[in-house]
Amino acid sequence: MEETQNSVYWHDTEPVEVGEPLDGDASCDICIVGGGYTGLWAAHFLAEAEPAARIRVLESHTVGSGASSANGGFVGLTAGKVLRRLLWYYGRQKAAGVYRTGARSIIDIGRFCRQYDIDADFAMNGMLQVVTDRKQLARLELQVKRSERTGLRGSFKLMGRDEAQERIGSPQVLGALRTTGALVNPHRLVQGLARVVRGQGVDIHERTPAVDVRRVGNGYKVSTPTGTVTANEVVLATNAWQHSFGQTHTKVMPVWNYLMVTEPLTDAQLERVNWPGREGVSNSLSFAHAARLTSDNRVVWSGGRWYYFDGRDTGRGHIRNAVAYRDLRESFARFFPAWGDVRFSHAFGGPIGWSRTFIPQFGRAAGGVVYGHGYTGNGIAPSHTGGKILRDLVLRRETEYTELAFVTVNQPKFAKGAMGDTGAHLFIWRQETGDRLPLMLPHQAALAPRAFFAGRASRKARVADTGR
């Protein structure tokens, strides 16, 4: 009988000691609300840039207790639908800037782990975006064309069915796109980052929820149940919990996504499925599924449909979701039929911060509070970039980071109250329906996949010959 725990698998890989809460009133130069990746990267880069600055981080629960540890550990570039929106909103140059900066952040996270001796199982294995039906083939074709328009041709490798199935042994796979990416233990990464930040002299107050942030004179007052913090600058970095503050309530919406982790696979089980490069793998659905292997040879299987709970509810009781876990088991069985005897040990989930455009958002809200959020389920690498954006916004510097498309004031917002609830449910229904509908428009990749992949391969060879 399979026994599956509703707990975050990664938490079992490194025990932590919970830090002390704020005790009484305090003051500082910069107060960061949120002790996940975004807030901690911002604290790290601010402390590097201004070693004399007094910085405090307020975390409502424990360091990394939100999406920073309850994720699959995929360190990748933004998804294809984000590229489409970047091109639509900002054009080629801005879109290319986001992707190049993201690729740099992936490499820099690995360097950070090595520099500070953080054992986060960081592995630069790459990512495979696979396609499992004709509609996804069409989406892949469009993504390749958009990447080429943006000047990113050299950042991916296109694979036909046979080559793709040699990289990931699923009978569902019809082709793949290999891109830059890495895998990491997200819990160990955020805990290691917190240790580095504390070593830089930053005070991190755990179990200290910020209940109110308001302007007072030339600064701000952040109220918590155990005291107040007066600061010259405030950064809101709670991602899926940004709706808790009036300054960012309509900028981001919390939606839940889930994942499951298997027991460690035996050598015999591993041999049944080709996966020589141990890349991260995701399909090309709107609500994509993703897979990876952990350092102890468990399979992480994540994704599927989002769940929204009315009133922007992020209550921890939603980690128990029988429907989500049933769907994950069924999709896993379809993708990996050779692993029918593999058992799951952990099932968990959490809220992700969804921005209306799927593009992360950084800026100054009305009243001057700095904010960063909206990774929409892909935040490990972008939050590293985001830490540098927040640093420069706080220090009021104009840099390559403040020129990125993430820094904007014109992104659409979500409605409040019941209208926001209805809009979220409608969007989820529309995305689900879109994944189920058949292909409506002709695309070469969907209608003649062999010709499409062969044509792309010959085109790449011609370009390589020209460059010699």
Tab-separated table of C-alpha atoms in Angstrom:
chain	number	residue	atom	x	y	z
A	1	MET	CA	0.000	0.000	0.000
A	2	GLU	CA	1.439	3.344	-1.078
A	3	GLU	CA	1.801	5.909	1.698
A	4	THR	CA	2.155	9.452	0.407
A	5	GLN	CA	2.950	12.348	2.745
A	6	ASN	CA	1.391	15.757	2.197
A	7	SER	CA	4.680	17.477	2.966
A	8	VAL	CA	7.436	19.207	1.011
A	9	TYR	CA	10.016	16.592	0.029
A	10	TRP	CA	12.902	19.073	-0.066
A	11	HIS	CA	12.429	19.922	3.618
A	12	ASP	CA	13.541	16.368	4.443
A	13	THR	CA	16.929	16.982	2.802
A	14	GLU	CA	18.195	19.610	5.260
A	15	PRO	CA	16.924	20.397	8.756
A	16	VAL	CA	16.770	24.072	9.717
A	17	GLU	CA	16.682	26.062	12.912
A	18	VAL	CA	13.945	28.671	12.840
A	19	GLY	CA	15.176	32.188	13.526
A	20	GLU	CA	13.819	34.562	16.134
A	21	PRO	CA	10.954	36.979	15.409
A	22	LEU	CA	11.192	40.741	15.677
A	23	ASP	CA	11.120	41.730	19.343
A	24	GLY	CA	9.917	45.298	19.820
A	25	ASP	CA	10.479	48.351	17.654
A	26	ALA	CA	13.480	48.765	15.368
A	27	SER	CA	14.785	50.996	12.612
A	28	CYS	CA	16.910	50.456	9.512
A	29	ASP	CA	17.780	51.898	6.146
A	30	ILE	CA	16.016	49.205	4.098
A	31	CYS	CA	13.243	46.857	5.223
A	32	ILE	CA	12.523	43.891	2.945
A	33	VAL	CA	9.204	42.100	3.431
A	34	GLY	CA	9.555	38.476	2.364
A	35	GLY	CA	12.257	35.909	3.145
A	36	GLY	CA	12.188	33.889	-0.072
A	37	TYR	CA	14.422	34.094	-3.121
A	38	THR	CA	13.322	37.585	-4.169
A	39	GLY	CA	13.798	39.232	-0.789
A	40	LEU	CA	17.026	37.404	0.019
A	41	TRP	CA	18.665	38.057	-3.358
A	42	ALA	CA	17.727	41.729	-2.965
A	43	ALA	CA	19.254	41.769	0.520
A	44	HIS	CA	22.415	40.062	-0.744
A	45	PHE	CA	22.987	42.450	-3.634
A	46	LEU	CA	22.125	45.503	-1.526
A	47	ALA	CA	24.560	44.440	1.189
A	48	GLU	CA	27.250	43.934	-1.451
A	49	ALA	CA	26.609	47.370	-2.966
A	50	GLU	CA	26.202	49.236	0.340
A	51	PRO	CA	27.994	47.330	3.141
A	52	ALA	CA	27.187	50.064	5.677
A	53	ALA	CA	23.441	49.956	5.021
A	54	ARG	CA	21.275	48.600	7.826
A	55	ILE	CA	18.977	45.978	6.264
A	56	ARG	CA	16.214	43.937	7.877
A	57	VAL	CA	14.205	41.101	6.312
A	58	LEU	CA	10.768	40.230	7.721
A	59	GLU	CA	9.449	36.732	6.970
A	60	SER	CA	5.940	35.710	8.035
A	61	HIS	CA	6.803	32.027	8.567
A	62	THR	CA	10.300	30.651	7.995
A	63	VAL	CA	12.925	31.404	5.373
A	64	GLY	CA	11.855	29.991	2.012
A	65	SER	CA	8.602	28.567	3.362
A	66	GLY	CA	6.619	29.738	0.318
A	67	ALA	CA	7.285	28.886	-3.313
A	68	SER	CA	11.057	29.189	-2.815
A	69	SER	CA	11.210	25.668	-1.409
A	70	ALA	CA	7.876	24.176	-2.554
A	71	ASN	CA	8.833	23.928	-6.228
A	72	GLY	CA	10.449	21.425	-8.575
A	73	GLY	CA	13.914	22.977	-8.576
A	74	PHE	CA	13.930	23.851	-12.287
A	75	VAL	CA	16.315	26.733	-13.026
A	76	GLY	CA	15.232	27.722	-16.512
A	77	LEU	CA	14.564	30.566	-18.866
A	78	THR	CA	11.086	32.054	-19.107
A	79	ALA	CA	8.570	29.916	-20.992
A	80	GLY	CA	7.581	30.254	-24.638
A	81	LYS	CA	4.361	32.104	-23.882
A	82	VAL	CA	6.415	34.705	-22.022
A	83	LEU	CA	8.581	35.252	-25.113
A	84	ARG	CA	5.442	35.825	-27.174
A	85	ARG	CA	4.207	38.440	-24.722
A	86	LEU	CA	7.631	40.083	-24.414
A	87	LEU	CA	7.753	40.508	-28.182
A	88	TRP	CA	4.193	41.776	-28.237
A	89	TYR	CA	4.619	44.322	-25.442
A	90	TYR	CA	8.257	45.369	-25.756
A	91	GLY	CA	9.790	44.249	-29.061
A	92	ARG	CA	12.848	42.210	-30.014
A	93	GLN	CA	15.554	44.099	-28.166
A	94	LYS	CA	13.820	44.042	-24.787
A	95	ALA	CA	12.804	40.390	-25.219
A	96	ALA	CA	16.373	39.377	-26.057
A	97	GLY	CA	17.644	41.330	-23.044
A	98	VAL	CA	15.404	39.346	-20.690
A	99	TYR	CA	16.570	36.007	-22.090
A	100	ARG	CA	20.257	36.887	-22.059
A	101	THR	CA	20.060	38.207	-18.505
A	102	GLY	CA	18.156	35.083	-17.459
A	103	ALA	CA	20.812	32.821	-18.958
A	104	ARG	CA	23.460	34.779	-17.053
A	105	SER	CA	21.523	34.328	-13.802
A	106	ILE	CA	21.400	30.551	-14.281
A	107	ILE	CA	25.191	30.448	-14.538
A	108	ASP	CA	25.638	32.924	-11.676
A	109	ILE	CA	23.499	30.849	-9.289
A	110	GLY	CA	25.850	27.921	-9.864
A	111	ARG	CA	28.845	30.176	-9.235
A	112	PHE	CA	27.227	31.499	-6.072
A	113	CYS	CA	26.785	27.951	-4.730
A	114	ARG	CA	30.429	27.136	-5.432
A	115	GLN	CA	31.716	30.433	-4.013
A	116	TYR	CA	29.873	30.030	-0.716
A	117	ASP	CA	30.103	26.220	-0.500
A	118	ILE	CA	26.323	25.707	-0.666
A	119	ASP	CA	25.531	22.027	-1.261
A	120	ALA	CA	22.347	22.597	-3.267
A	121	ASP	CA	22.896	19.806	-5.853
A	122	PHE	CA	23.168	22.449	-8.577
A	123	ALA	CA	23.570	20.684	-11.943
A	124	MET	CA	23.802	22.463	-15.298
A	125	ASN	CA	21.973	19.664	-17.142
A	126	GLY	CA	19.870	21.749	-19.510
A	127	MET	CA	16.126	21.671	-20.129
A	128	LEU	CA	14.095	19.695	-22.666
A	129	GLN	CA	10.829	21.236	-23.790
A	130	VAL	CA	9.069	18.254	-25.338
A	131	VAL	CA	5.923	18.030	-27.444
A	132	THR	CA	3.374	15.253	-27.015
A	133	ASP	CA	0.650	16.118	-29.550
A	134	ARG	CA	0.172	17.999	-32.831
A	135	LYS	CA	-0.956	21.221	-31.203
A	136	GLN	CA	2.219	21.314	-29.137
A	137	LEU	CA	4.207	20.758	-32.337
A	138	ALA	CA	2.592	23.901	-33.729
A	139	ARG	CA	3.457	25.812	-30.551
A	140	LEU	CA	7.040	24.598	-30.804
A	141	GLU	CA	7.261	25.828	-34.401
A	142	LEU	CA	6.019	29.270	-33.346
A	143	GLN	CA	8.444	29.378	-30.429
A	144	VAL	CA	11.392	28.539	-32.686
A	145	LYS	CA	10.393	31.305	-35.102
A	146	ARG	CA	10.040	33.811	-32.267
A	147	SER	CA	13.411	32.822	-30.841
A	148	GLU	CA	15.027	33.356	-34.227
A	149	ARG	CA	13.336	36.745	-34.569
A	150	THR	CA	14.805	37.708	-31.208
A	151	GLY	CA	18.318	36.640	-32.212
A	152	LEU	CA	18.375	33.630	-29.892
A	153	ARG	CA	18.924	30.921	-32.514
A	154	GLY	CA	22.114	29.661	-30.883
A	155	SER	CA	20.464	29.205	-27.479
A	156	PHE	CA	18.478	26.080	-28.365
A	157	LYS	CA	18.739	22.761	-30.168
A	158	LEU	CA	15.783	21.282	-32.002
A	159	MET	CA	15.325	17.494	-31.908
A	160	GLY	CA	13.058	15.229	-33.936
A	161	ARG	CA	11.161	12.314	-32.422
A	162	ASP	CA	13.932	9.694	-32.515
A	163	GLU	CA	16.635	11.953	-31.083
A	164	ALA	CA	14.270	13.346	-28.439
A	165	GLN	CA	13.272	9.865	-27.281
A	166	GLU	CA	16.953	8.993	-26.898
A	167	ARG	CA	17.197	11.920	-24.456
A	168	ILE	CA	13.939	11.177	-22.592
A	169	GLY	CA	12.375	7.759	-23.029
A	170	SER	CA	8.677	8.518	-23.152
A	171	PRO	CA	6.521	7.111	-25.962
A	172	GLN	CA	4.518	10.344	-25.856
A	173	VAL	CA	7.437	12.478	-27.061
A	174	LEU	CA	7.191	13.652	-30.696
A	175	GLY	CA	10.075	16.138	-30.610
A	176	ALA	CA	11.926	18.485	-28.289
A	177	LEU	CA	13.720	21.780	-27.886
A	178	ARG	CA	16.848	21.706	-25.718
A	179	THR	CA	17.621	24.987	-23.953
A	180	THR	CA	19.923	26.359	-21.275
A	181	GLY	CA	18.902	25.354	-17.771
A	182	ALA	CA	19.877	23.713	-14.522
A	183	LEU	CA	18.448	21.732	-11.630
A	184	VAL	CA	18.810	22.534	-7.950
A	185	ASN	CA	17.563	21.536	-4.530
A	186	PRO	CA	15.487	24.694	-3.938
A	187	HIS	CA	15.324	24.300	-0.159
A	188	ARG	CA	19.088	23.974	0.256
A	189	LEU	CA	19.600	26.919	-2.090
A	190	VAL	CA	17.330	29.282	-0.158
A	191	GLN	CA	18.760	28.149	3.193
A	192	GLY	CA	22.295	28.668	1.916
A	193	LEU	CA	21.364	32.082	0.563
A	194	ALA	CA	19.936	33.028	3.968
A	195	ARG	CA	23.188	31.988	5.675
A	196	VAL	CA	25.187	34.169	3.286
A	197	VAL	CA	22.868	37.121	3.845
A	198	ARG	CA	23.093	36.779	7.626
A	199	GLY	CA	26.869	36.659	7.265
A	200	GLN	CA	26.687	40.002	5.466
A	201	GLY	CA	25.160	41.549	8.576
A	202	VAL	CA	21.519	41.503	7.494
A	203	ASP	CA	18.953	40.834	10.243
A	204	ILE	CA	16.363	38.209	9.247
A	205	HIS	CA	13.294	38.064	11.483
A	206	GLU	CA	11.315	34.854	10.983
A	207	ARG	CA	7.744	34.295	12.219
A	208	THR	CA	7.225	38.048	11.718
A	209	PRO	CA	4.354	38.798	9.323
A	210	ALA	CA	4.082	42.374	8.076
A	211	VAL	CA	0.449	43.379	8.593
A	212	ASP	CA	0.655	47.002	7.455
A	213	VAL	CA	3.044	49.159	5.453
A	214	ARG	CA	2.475	52.879	5.391
A	215	ARG	CA	4.273	56.116	4.609
A	216	VAL	CA	5.337	58.139	7.636
A	217	GLY	CA	7.111	61.426	6.891
A	218	ASN	CA	10.074	60.752	4.624
A	219	GLY	CA	10.117	57.039	5.405
A	220	TYR	CA	7.895	54.060	6.130
A	221	LYS	CA	6.533	52.164	9.098
A	222	VAL	CA	6.071	48.400	8.820
A	223	SER	CA	3.810	46.966	11.524
A	224	THR	CA	4.022	43.373	12.743
A	225	PRO	CA	2.383	41.542	15.684
A	226	THR	CA	5.625	41.783	17.688
A	227	GLY	CA	6.823	45.288	16.879
A	228	THR	CA	7.340	47.907	14.180
A	229	VAL	CA	10.183	48.676	11.804
A	230	THR	CA	10.854	52.224	10.649
A	231	ALA	CA	12.816	52.372	7.393
A	232	ASN	CA	13.912	54.786	4.691
A	233	GLU	CA	13.015	52.271	1.964
A	234	VAL	CA	10.645	49.279	1.888
A	235	VAL	CA	10.714	46.372	-0.575
A	236	LEU	CA	7.637	44.140	-0.933
A	237	ALA	CA	8.919	40.719	-2.031
A	238	THR	CA	6.247	38.205	-1.017
A	239	ASN	CA	5.277	37.124	-4.575
A	240	ALA	CA	2.033	35.105	-4.252
A	241	TRP	CA	1.225	36.985	-1.034
A	242	GLN	CA	1.583	40.479	-2.547
A	243	HIS	CA	-2.212	40.755	-2.590
A	244	SER	CA	-1.957	41.221	1.182
A	245	PHE	CA	-0.784	44.813	0.688
A	246	GLY	CA	-2.841	47.640	-0.746
A	247	GLN	CA	0.101	48.830	-2.863
A	248	THR	CA	0.248	45.558	-4.824
A	249	HIS	CA	-3.174	43.945	-4.281
A	250	THR	CA	-4.244	44.020	-7.943
A	251	LYS	CA	-0.838	43.392	-9.509
A	252	VAL	CA	-0.531	39.655	-8.831
A	253	MET	CA	-2.924	36.764	-8.156
A	254	PRO	CA	-2.169	33.622	-6.089
A	255	VAL	CA	-2.918	30.348	-7.866
A	256	TRP	CA	-2.025	26.887	-6.623
A	257	ASN	CA	0.053	24.302	-8.459
A	258	TYR	CA	1.047	20.840	-7.267
A	259	LEU	CA	3.796	18.236	-7.561
A	260	MET	CA	4.604	14.709	-6.462
A	261	VAL	CA	7.882	12.948	-5.698
A	262	THR	CA	8.524	9.237	-6.037
A	263	GLU	CA	10.470	6.933	-3.794
A	264	PRO	CA	14.116	6.460	-4.923
A	265	LEU	CA	14.223	4.389	-8.102
A	266	THR	CA	16.201	1.160	-8.161
A	267	ASP	CA	18.906	0.643	-10.784
A	268	ALA	CA	16.573	-1.744	-12.610
A	269	GLN	CA	13.804	0.857	-12.695
A	270	LEU	CA	16.178	3.570	-13.933
A	271	GLU	CA	17.316	1.376	-16.815
A	272	ARG	CA	13.787	1.130	-18.211
A	273	VAL	CA	13.677	4.775	-19.323
A	274	ASN	CA	16.280	6.623	-21.401
A	275	TRP	CA	17.392	9.752	-19.542
A	276	PRO	CA	21.178	9.887	-19.986
A	277	GLY	CA	21.585	13.650	-19.536
A	278	ARG	CA	19.186	13.900	-16.577
A	279	GLU	CA	17.791	17.141	-18.001
A	280	GLY	CA	14.746	18.872	-16.661
A	281	VAL	CA	11.797	18.020	-18.913
A	282	SER	CA	8.527	19.835	-19.550
A	283	ASN	CA	5.827	19.482	-22.164
A	284	SER	CA	4.391	22.381	-24.172
A	285	LEU	CA	0.862	22.569	-22.815
A	286	SER	CA	-0.479	25.822	-21.383
A	287	PHE	CA	-0.670	23.997	-18.059
A	288	ALA	CA	2.558	22.078	-18.568
A	289	HIS	CA	3.818	19.052	-16.709
A	290	ALA	CA	7.497	18.857	-15.808
A	291	ALA	CA	9.833	16.090	-14.658
A	292	ARG	CA	13.321	15.751	-13.228
A	293	LEU	CA	15.502	13.369	-11.257
A	294	THR	CA	16.823	14.246	-7.806
A	295	SER	CA	20.319	13.443	-6.568
A	296	ASP	CA	18.998	10.258	-4.921
A	297	ASN	CA	17.150	9.189	-8.109
A	298	ARG	CA	13.615	10.151	-7.205
A	299	VAL	CA	11.369	11.512	-9.960
A	300	VAL	CA	9.735	14.878	-9.375
A	301	TRP	CA	6.514	15.194	-11.419
A	302	SER	CA	4.892	18.615	-11.291
A	303	GLY	CA	2.443	20.954	-12.954
A	304	GLY	CA	-0.926	20.426	-14.544
A	305	ARG	CA	-3.887	22.720	-14.097
A	306	TRP	CA	-3.871	25.610	-11.696
A	307	TYR	CA	-6.312	25.909	-8.804
A	308	TYR	CA	-7.652	29.222	-7.599
A	309	PHE	CA	-9.451	29.564	-4.274
A	310	ASP	CA	-11.870	32.454	-3.887
A	311	GLY	CA	-10.844	35.483	-1.925
A	312	ARG	CA	-7.205	34.984	-2.977
A	313	ASP	CA	-7.025	32.244	-0.338
A	314	THR	CA	-3.521	30.900	0.326
A	315	GLY	CA	-4.390	28.828	3.402
A	316	ARG	CA	-1.959	25.964	3.959
A	317	GLY	CA	-4.799	23.451	4.139
A	318	HIS	CA	-4.941	23.520	0.326
A	319	ILE	CA	-1.800	21.367	0.236
A	320	ARG	CA	-4.307	18.500	0.461
A	321	ASN	CA	-5.945	18.289	-2.983
A	322	ALA	CA	-7.034	14.792	-3.983
A	323	VAL	CA	-8.124	15.844	-7.487
A	324	ALA	CA	-4.776	17.449	-8.280
A	325	TYR	CA	-2.829	14.414	-7.087
A	326	ARG	CA	-5.088	12.004	-8.982
A	327	ASP	CA	-4.472	13.978	-12.191
A	328	LEU	CA	-0.721	14.005	-11.556
A	329	ARG	CA	-0.641	10.240	-11.074
A	330	GLU	CA	-2.573	9.693	-14.302
A	331	SER	CA	-0.417	12.049	-16.359
A	332	PHE	CA	2.755	10.452	-14.947
A	333	ALA	CA	1.497	7.010	-15.973
A	334	ARG	CA	0.847	8.226	-19.533
A	335	PHE	CA	4.254	9.878	-19.886
A	336	PHE	CA	6.261	7.130	-18.138
A	337	PRO	CA	4.304	3.872	-18.678
A	338	ALA	CA	7.483	1.866	-18.001
A	339	TRP	CA	7.375	3.071	-14.400
A	340	GLY	CA	3.965	1.671	-13.529
A	341	ASP	CA	5.354	0.090	-10.348
A	342	VAL	CA	6.974	3.306	-9.049
A	343	ARG	CA	5.441	4.625	-5.848
A	344	PHE	CA	5.094	8.217	-4.681
A	345	SER	CA	6.351	9.246	-1.257
A	346	HIS	CA	5.471	12.976	-1.203
A	347	ALA	CA	2.665	15.115	-2.590
A	348	PHE	CA	2.603	18.862	-2.012
A	349	GLY	CA	1.903	22.201	-3.606
A	350	GLY	CA	1.667	25.894	-2.942
A	351	PRO	CA	0.615	29.242	-4.360
A	352	ILE	CA	2.528	30.850	-7.195
A	353	GLY	CA	2.416	34.548	-8.062
A	354	TRP	CA	0.588	34.936	-11.392
A	355	SER	CA	0.982	38.199	-13.280
A	356	ARG	CA	-1.602	39.007	-15.959
A	357	THR	CA	1.009	38.925	-18.716
A	358	PHE	CA	3.072	36.050	-17.249
A	359	ILE	CA	5.960	38.564	-17.162
A	360	PRO	CA	7.558	39.316	-13.760
A	361	GLN	CA	6.970	42.845	-12.512
A	362	PHE	CA	9.294	45.238	-10.689
A	363	GLY	CA	8.905	48.907	-9.910
A	364	ARG	CA	7.759	51.530	-7.428
A	365	ALA	CA	4.142	51.548	-6.335
A	366	ALA	CA	2.151	54.645	-5.451
A	367	GLY	CA	3.749	56.083	-2.333
A	368	GLY	CA	7.208	54.886	-3.282
A	369	VAL	CA	7.303	51.292	-2.010
A	370	VAL	CA	9.510	49.085	-4.224
A	371	TYR	CA	8.093	45.719	-5.309
A	372	GLY	CA	9.022	42.569	-7.227
A	373	HIS	CA	6.806	39.571	-8.019
A	374	GLY	CA	4.876	37.645	-10.684
A	375	TYR	CA	7.155	34.789	-11.793
A	376	THR	CA	4.114	32.651	-12.649
A	377	GLY	CA	5.711	29.365	-11.641
A	378	ASN	CA	9.224	29.920	-12.990
A	379	GLY	CA	11.030	32.066	-10.462
A	380	ILE	CA	14.397	30.621	-9.465
A	381	ALA	CA	16.501	32.283	-12.173
A	382	PRO	CA	14.302	35.397	-12.655
A	383	SER	CA	14.342	36.105	-8.905
A	384	HIS	CA	18.153	36.276	-9.039
A	385	THR	CA	17.862	38.852	-11.819
A	386	GLY	CA	15.093	40.467	-9.785
A	387	GLY	CA	17.374	40.889	-6.789
A	388	LYS	CA	19.648	43.070	-8.905
A	389	ILE	CA	16.671	45.044	-10.228
A	390	LEU	CA	15.444	45.689	-6.688
A	391	ARG	CA	18.933	46.725	-5.592
A	392	ASP	CA	19.118	49.331	-8.331
A	393	LEU	CA	15.567	50.562	-7.780
A	394	VAL	CA	16.194	51.021	-4.056
A	395	LEU	CA	19.493	52.806	-4.710
A	396	ARG	CA	17.822	54.825	-7.502
A	397	ARG	CA	20.385	53.793	-10.076
A	398	GLU	CA	19.734	53.586	-13.803
A	399	THR	CA	21.410	50.382	-15.003
A	400	GLU	CA	20.975	47.588	-17.530
A	401	TYR	CA	18.732	45.891	-14.954
A	402	THR	CA	16.336	48.814	-14.539
A	403	GLU	CA	16.055	48.911	-18.352
A	404	LEU	CA	14.794	45.322	-18.543
A	405	ALA	CA	11.228	44.648	-19.654
A	406	PHE	CA	10.447	43.401	-16.126
A	407	VAL	CA	10.542	47.025	-14.937
A	408	THR	CA	7.340	48.589	-16.171
A	409	VAL	CA	4.302	50.564	-15.099
A	410	ASN	CA	1.818	49.576	-17.776
A	411	GLN	CA	1.052	45.925	-17.076
A	412	PRO	CA	-2.670	45.097	-16.773
A	413	LYS	CA	-4.067	44.478	-13.304
A	414	PHE	CA	-6.521	42.029	-11.763
A	415	ALA	CA	-9.986	42.993	-10.586
A	416	LYS	CA	-10.751	43.083	-6.881
A	417	GLY	CA	-13.197	40.933	-4.918
A	418	ALA	CA	-15.723	38.682	-6.634
A	419	MET	CA	-14.879	40.008	-10.095
A	420	GLY	CA	-11.263	38.976	-9.571
A	421	ASP	CA	-12.401	35.521	-8.445
A	422	THR	CA	-14.568	35.092	-11.542
A	423	GLY	CA	-11.790	36.273	-13.827
A	424	ALA	CA	-9.313	33.787	-12.363
A	425	HIS	CA	-11.716	30.849	-12.756
A	426	LEU	CA	-12.510	31.920	-16.325
A	427	PHE	CA	-8.846	32.107	-17.262
A	428	ILE	CA	-8.132	28.634	-15.867
A	429	TRP	CA	-11.119	27.218	-17.768
A	430	ARG	CA	-9.983	28.900	-20.988
A	431	GLN	CA	-6.434	27.529	-20.694
A	432	GLU	CA	-7.694	24.023	-19.929
A	433	THR	CA	-10.090	24.159	-22.871
A	434	GLY	CA	-7.348	25.422	-25.156
A	435	ASP	CA	-5.131	22.465	-24.269
A	436	ARG	CA	-7.962	20.036	-25.082
A	437	LEU	CA	-9.129	21.563	-28.371
A	438	PRO	CA	-7.678	20.152	-31.593
A	439	LEU	CA	-5.294	22.122	-33.796
A	440	MET	CA	-7.253	24.831	-35.638
A	441	LEU	CA	-4.618	26.380	-37.922
A	442	PRO	CA	-2.117	24.678	-40.283
A	443	HIS	CA	1.490	24.549	-39.111
A	444	GLN	CA	4.261	22.606	-40.838
A	445	ALA	CA	5.504	21.105	-37.572
A	446	ALA	CA	2.074	19.631	-36.821
A	447	LEU	CA	1.118	18.545	-40.345
A	448	ALA	CA	4.543	17.227	-41.442
A	449	PRO	CA	6.767	16.913	-38.357
A	450	ARG	CA	9.543	14.905	-40.041
A	451	ALA	CA	9.890	17.501	-42.795
A	452	PHE	CA	9.856	20.317	-40.238
A	453	PHE	CA	12.643	18.875	-38.071
A	454	ALA	CA	14.692	17.821	-41.127
A	455	GLY	CA	14.308	21.266	-42.669
A	456	ARG	CA	15.412	22.995	-39.500
A	457	ALA	CA	18.439	20.710	-39.193
A	458	SER	CA	19.554	21.391	-42.773
A	459	ARG	CA	19.007	25.130	-42.282
A	460	LYS	CA	21.202	25.068	-39.171
A	461	ALA	CA	23.907	23.201	-41.103
A	462	ARG	CA	23.817	25.792	-43.883
A	463	VAL	CA	24.184	28.615	-41.347
A	464	ALA	CA	27.147	26.819	-39.736
A	465	ASP	CA	28.838	26.329	-43.142
A	466	THR	CA	28.348	30.014	-43.977
A	467	GLY	CA	30.050	31.030	-40.732
A	468	ARG	CA	33.205	29.021	-41.422
